[in-house]
Amino acid sequence: MADRPDADREAGANKPALRLHVPEPKFRPGDAVDFSHVPISEPGKQPRPDEACDARETEGLCYDLIRVLGDDDRAHGPWDPKLDPDTLRTMLGHFALVRAFDERMFRGQRQGKTSFYMKCTGEEATSVSAAMALASDDMVFPSYRQQGVLIARGYDLVEMINQIYSNKGDKLKGRQLPIMYSSREHSFFSISGNLATQTPQAVGWAMASAIKGDSRIAATWVGEGSTAEGDFHSACTFATVYNAPVILNVINNQWAISSFSGFAGSERTTFAARALGYGLAGLRVDGNDALAVYATQRWAANRARANAGPTLIEYFTYRAEGHSTSDDPSGYRSAQEREEWPLGDPVMRLKNHLIALGEWDEDRQAEMDRETAERVKAATKEAEKNGILGHGMHQPFRTMFEDVFEELPWNLKEQAEQATRERLIKFNGGRPQ
Amino acid sequence: MSTEVQDIQAAGDGAERRLNMIEAINDALDIMLERDPDVIVMGEDVGYFGGVFRCTAGLQQKYGKTRVFDTPISECGIIGVAVGMGAYGLRPVPEIQFADYIYPGLDQLVSEAARLRYRSATEYIAPMTVRSPFGGGIFGGQTHSQSPEALFTHVSGLKTVIPSTPYDAKGLLISCIEDNDPVIFFEPKRIYNGPFSGFYDKPAEPWKRHPQSAVPEGYYKIPLGKARTVSEGEALTVLAYGTMVHVAESVCREKGVDAEILDLRTLVPLDIEAIEESVKKTGRCLIVHEATRTSGFGAELSALVTERCFYHLEAPVERVTGFDTPYPHSLEWAYFPGPIRIGEAIDKLLSE
């Protein structure tokens, strides 16, 4: 123990001993799961303030849970976005495609076609429904589990798989970890592996848009675990100071690899309530309720577009799968959690809603699932023509040195020449193996 | 010095003023804000007040609050926001009030700004010029005196630029702002108001009486990656930048040494040709910087010179640097790599 300044006094005499609190999740592997401690609000009961309201009017919504879809599979209350059946079917189609894509890519990783993959199972609504509520040219600064944004924006599946395989069709030249997409054409910012760095960047983009009198807004996604990063707090400060037209989405999927949300502070307050101290509007939303996600994202987008201010939205959801293909969640959480999650599955809930509306049925669902699986399979085969990771080096060596700077400086020129010389020696007369 | 005057004459428009480095930087920002509506100046206190060193004085009044504005005290935020602005298509010029404060923004510089072009295969770029006063000699203590330039030269994708005269400060800063890569522009604050001989007990000479402070009116650029020959000589080559250019020049003059002094101006990209040519001519090389010694940029320069000029060297490469301690407030002048340390190194080099 470090020396006490008054060394003669007995440690802690007549004073209670201080104790360090280390958060512990409620369930560990083997435990029976009971989520009754999670307050689940009644759908339709949350008020919907005016989009241009004072941020303080959202205080109650930072602790409640905005929900639209009820147990009766019907939409309820003022947050019902009243989407037409075609839009709902399109959304369900995107859900199915994301899920099929995840399934296939996960298998591809297990088959050794790539090094890494991250599924978003159970969180599809937080990206697909949110993206559908934005304009297609609003700029998104995603984290690593927003493949649904690209799918909703119609990004080519073959391009996505080329990136995952780092093959010769990968327009990122094999430089990025699989799933770290970038598509300027789809207003989708390049993904970083350093967490929360994109949050101030999104605010900066939104500020730039405001400086130039543009009409486009920015949205960013960050996991609840990464809200502990300084970048997130810088982003909140800048967003509120400059009233930036930005939406800060926090995906509270309960787990940051093996650390439960308590390590990001969830035992004391909600993530939506972070908004209050900054003077941001805050909403806490059932992230497995596609309609609630759409409605709240649209509310925040309208607010930003009208120069009424930024919004922080916590999407309360559950990471049904492991963190990535490199993670084994059975090592740290109860296997029962996924089935017991009280907010259900976003795909099933939307499907059941459409069926309840008389706009869908199980046969059409089965047909859609089959078609989607076929589409992903065909895209995979097409992408595999460009190669898979580990089967040869698909990018010319010179590309390793390109784009560090706009122009190649002398040291990189020298190193490129060295790499070329080595290639001739190491790789069988210069041919990749 | 003579090359300076020639450069100015070559600029051709005739008009020139004697400015100190602060005024020259202000002039460069003024010109770029005028020329390019996408240029944005931001940072702590840079707006209404015009910056704690007055480098941005009058700019907000002239260009408005959305072009020149104050920011929260958040270096991570300032640089992160600048990355997003760059991705949008602006050319932000963020100021970090002292280089010592740049560390909270380091991740945004190192992992984001520096690599954005590469990782997105040019889909997105982060054109930004981070201006920051650096170096000691003003009794700033350990938190207002550091020289962290070597950190940035180690990062692929960042450019590091350090002027040593008002003329260079203006021309280099304009080049940086127009550059499509992220640049760290370190301003040697010890020589903001005048060149510094390193003799701390002698009064500083104001720039107004110095030929290198003659700054042409209007727009001109000094290309990045081109060193400046401060003086031509045969006895040894001195590689320096920022404040240390003036200290080295003064020592060589006082000692009557026929030195060839190169002001590197930009550490990345580095003018390797000028370095090689000079060292091969003189056969001796002295490297001077104010930053701490171990793993300082002098180590890189020394390695380059040894790799490329070894058979031309008459003596081992010498480094004169700050010590491997934090910058001590009361012992600032004991830390500073001044005339005694440089003089001894020159004697040693010439005696080999």
mmCIF file of C-alpha atoms in Angstrom, chain A residues 139 141 171-173 175-176 180 182-185 187-198 200-205 207-209 211-212 214 216 230-231 234-235 237-238 241-242 399-407 409-410 414, chain B residues 37-38 40 42 66-67 69-72 74 76-85 87-88 90 107-108 111-125 155-159 179-182 268-272 304 308:
data_model
loop_
_atom_site.group_PDB
_atom_site.id
_atom_site.type_symbol
_atom_site.label_atom_id
_atom_site.label_comp_id
_atom_site.label_asym_id
_atom_site.label_seq_id
_atom_site.Cartn_x
_atom_site.Cartn_y
_atom_site.Cartn_z
ATOM 1 C CA MET A 139 -23.693 11.342 -45.142
ATOM 2 C CA PHE A 141 -20.287 7.726 -40.617
ATOM 3 C CA LYS A 171 -11.660 -1.189 -54.788
ATOM 4 C CA LEU A 172 -9.970 -0.533 -51.460
ATOM 5 C CA LYS A 173 -6.974 -2.418 -52.855
ATOM 6 C CA ARG A 175 -5.903 -2.514 -47.454
ATOM 7 C CA GLN A 176 -8.831 -2.699 -45.080
ATOM 8 C CA MET A 180 -14.523 -1.982 -43.353
ATOM 9 C CA SER A 182 -16.161 2.702 -48.043
ATOM 10 C CA SER A 183 -18.484 4.038 -50.701
ATOM 11 C CA ARG A 184 -18.437 7.696 -51.536
ATOM 12 C CA GLU A 185 -21.052 7.074 -54.173
ATOM 13 C CA SER A 187 -22.395 8.666 -48.994
ATOM 14 C CA PHE A 188 -20.937 5.976 -46.740
ATOM 15 C CA PHE A 189 -17.732 7.018 -44.971
ATOM 16 C CA SER A 190 -14.673 4.782 -44.792
ATOM 17 C CA ILE A 191 -14.827 2.661 -41.622
ATOM 18 C CA SER A 192 -12.064 2.909 -39.036
ATOM 19 C CA GLY A 193 -11.025 0.181 -36.650
ATOM 20 C CA ASN A 194 -10.343 2.791 -33.953
ATOM 21 C CA LEU A 195 -13.587 3.165 -32.115
ATOM 22 C CA ALA A 196 -15.666 6.337 -31.901
ATOM 23 C CA THR A 197 -13.249 8.288 -34.101
ATOM 24 C CA GLN A 198 -16.021 8.746 -36.649
ATOM 25 C CA PRO A 200 -16.408 14.017 -34.283
ATOM 26 C CA GLN A 201 -15.811 13.475 -37.987
ATOM 27 C CA ALA A 202 -19.549 13.228 -38.577
ATOM 28 C CA VAL A 203 -20.039 16.415 -36.587
ATOM 29 C CA GLY A 204 -17.321 18.108 -38.667
ATOM 30 C CA TRP A 205 -18.964 16.978 -41.884
ATOM 31 C CA MET A 207 -20.683 21.595 -39.652
ATOM 32 C CA ALA A 208 -19.131 21.853 -43.110
ATOM 33 C CA SER A 209 -22.522 21.223 -44.691
ATOM 34 C CA ILE A 211 -21.072 26.353 -43.356
ATOM 35 C CA LYS A 212 -21.690 25.843 -47.057
ATOM 36 C CA ASP A 214 -25.950 22.669 -48.062
ATOM 37 C CA ARG A 216 -27.504 17.370 -46.410
ATOM 38 C CA GLY A 230 -13.094 10.762 -25.508
ATOM 39 C CA ASP A 231 -13.988 11.215 -29.161
ATOM 40 C CA SER A 234 -15.827 15.736 -28.048
ATOM 41 C CA ALA A 235 -18.431 14.991 -30.702
ATOM 42 C CA THR A 237 -19.664 19.016 -27.285
ATOM 43 C CA PHE A 238 -19.028 20.195 -30.833
ATOM 44 C CA VAL A 241 -21.913 24.133 -29.494
ATOM 45 C CA TYR A 242 -22.411 24.619 -33.225
ATOM 46 C CA THR A 399 -0.445 -0.378 -54.810
ATOM 47 C CA MET A 400 1.018 -0.841 -51.322
ATOM 48 C CA PHE A 401 2.885 2.444 -51.773
ATOM 49 C CA GLU A 402 0.165 4.378 -53.553
ATOM 50 C CA ASP A 403 -2.174 6.797 -51.766
ATOM 51 C CA VAL A 404 -0.033 7.279 -48.662
ATOM 52 C CA PHE A 405 0.378 10.767 -50.104
ATOM 53 C CA GLU A 406 -1.099 12.309 -53.206
ATOM 54 C CA GLU A 407 2.339 12.078 -54.813
ATOM 55 C CA PRO A 409 7.872 10.730 -52.315
ATOM 56 C CA TRP A 410 11.444 9.509 -52.840
ATOM 57 C CA GLU A 414 12.834 3.473 -53.194
ATOM 58 C CA PRO B 37 -14.109 29.944 -49.906
ATOM 59 C CA ASP B 38 -13.492 26.382 -48.697
ATOM 60 C CA ILE B 40 -11.809 27.496 -42.718
ATOM 61 C CA MET B 42 -10.661 27.355 -36.335
ATOM 62 C CA THR B 66 -18.503 30.731 -40.098
ATOM 63 C CA ARG B 67 -15.087 30.977 -41.773
ATOM 64 C CA PHE B 69 -14.249 30.629 -35.348
ATOM 65 C CA ASP B 70 -13.374 29.653 -31.811
ATOM 66 C CA THR B 71 -13.662 26.032 -30.712
ATOM 67 C CA PRO B 72 -14.128 24.177 -27.466
ATOM 68 C CA SER B 74 -10.857 19.758 -27.205
ATOM 69 C CA CYS B 76 -9.534 15.547 -30.244
ATOM 70 C CA GLY B 77 -12.651 17.405 -31.302
ATOM 71 C CA ILE B 78 -10.801 20.086 -33.259
ATOM 72 C CA ILE B 79 -8.849 17.581 -35.315
ATOM 73 C CA GLY B 80 -11.677 15.034 -35.598
ATOM 74 C CA VAL B 81 -14.047 17.719 -36.818
ATOM 75 C CA ALA B 82 -11.406 18.882 -39.295
ATOM 76 C CA VAL B 83 -11.203 15.342 -40.715
ATOM 77 C CA GLY B 84 -14.947 15.415 -41.349
ATOM 78 C CA MET B 85 -14.710 18.881 -42.882
ATOM 79 C CA ALA B 87 -13.981 14.715 -46.198
ATOM 80 C CA TYR B 88 -16.813 17.105 -47.049
ATOM 81 C CA LEU B 90 -13.375 22.005 -47.126
ATOM 82 C CA ASP B 107 -5.360 9.490 -32.622
ATOM 83 C CA GLN B 108 -7.396 11.598 -35.015
ATOM 84 C CA SER B 111 -5.125 6.883 -37.270
ATOM 85 C CA GLU B 112 -7.619 8.976 -39.183
ATOM 86 C CA ALA B 113 -6.288 12.032 -41.034
ATOM 87 C CA ALA B 114 -3.016 10.384 -41.998
ATOM 88 C CA ARG B 115 -4.562 7.171 -43.277
ATOM 89 C CA LEU B 116 -7.874 8.264 -44.754
ATOM 90 C CA ARG B 117 -6.597 8.571 -48.327
ATOM 91 C CA TYR B 118 -4.880 5.196 -48.114
ATOM 92 C CA ARG B 119 -7.604 3.193 -46.431
ATOM 93 C CA SER B 120 -10.347 4.536 -48.690
ATOM 94 C CA ALA B 121 -8.160 4.238 -51.800
ATOM 95 C CA THR B 122 -8.595 7.988 -52.424
ATOM 96 C CA GLU B 123 -12.396 7.993 -52.010
ATOM 97 C CA TYR B 124 -11.928 10.344 -49.072
ATOM 98 C CA ILE B 125 -9.072 12.664 -48.203
ATOM 99 C CA VAL B 155 3.482 8.510 -39.214
ATOM 100 C CA SER B 156 2.863 7.473 -42.815
ATOM 101 C CA GLY B 157 0.642 9.972 -44.535
ATOM 102 C CA LEU B 158 1.382 13.172 -42.611
ATOM 103 C CA LYS B 159 3.584 16.009 -43.809
ATOM 104 C CA ASP B 179 -1.901 20.562 -50.336
ATOM 105 C CA ASN B 180 -4.323 17.644 -50.491
ATOM 106 C CA ASP B 181 -2.556 15.752 -47.694
ATOM 107 C CA PRO B 182 -2.808 16.498 -43.979
ATOM 108 C CA VAL B 268 8.285 15.182 -44.573
ATOM 109 C CA PRO B 269 8.737 15.336 -47.500
ATOM 110 C CA LEU B 270 12.474 15.645 -46.940
ATOM 111 C CA ASP B 271 14.874 17.161 -49.463
ATOM 112 C CA ILE B 272 17.255 14.221 -49.477
ATOM 113 C CA LEU B 304 20.200 8.795 -43.786
ATOM 114 C CA ARG B 308 24.041 7.604 -48.241
#
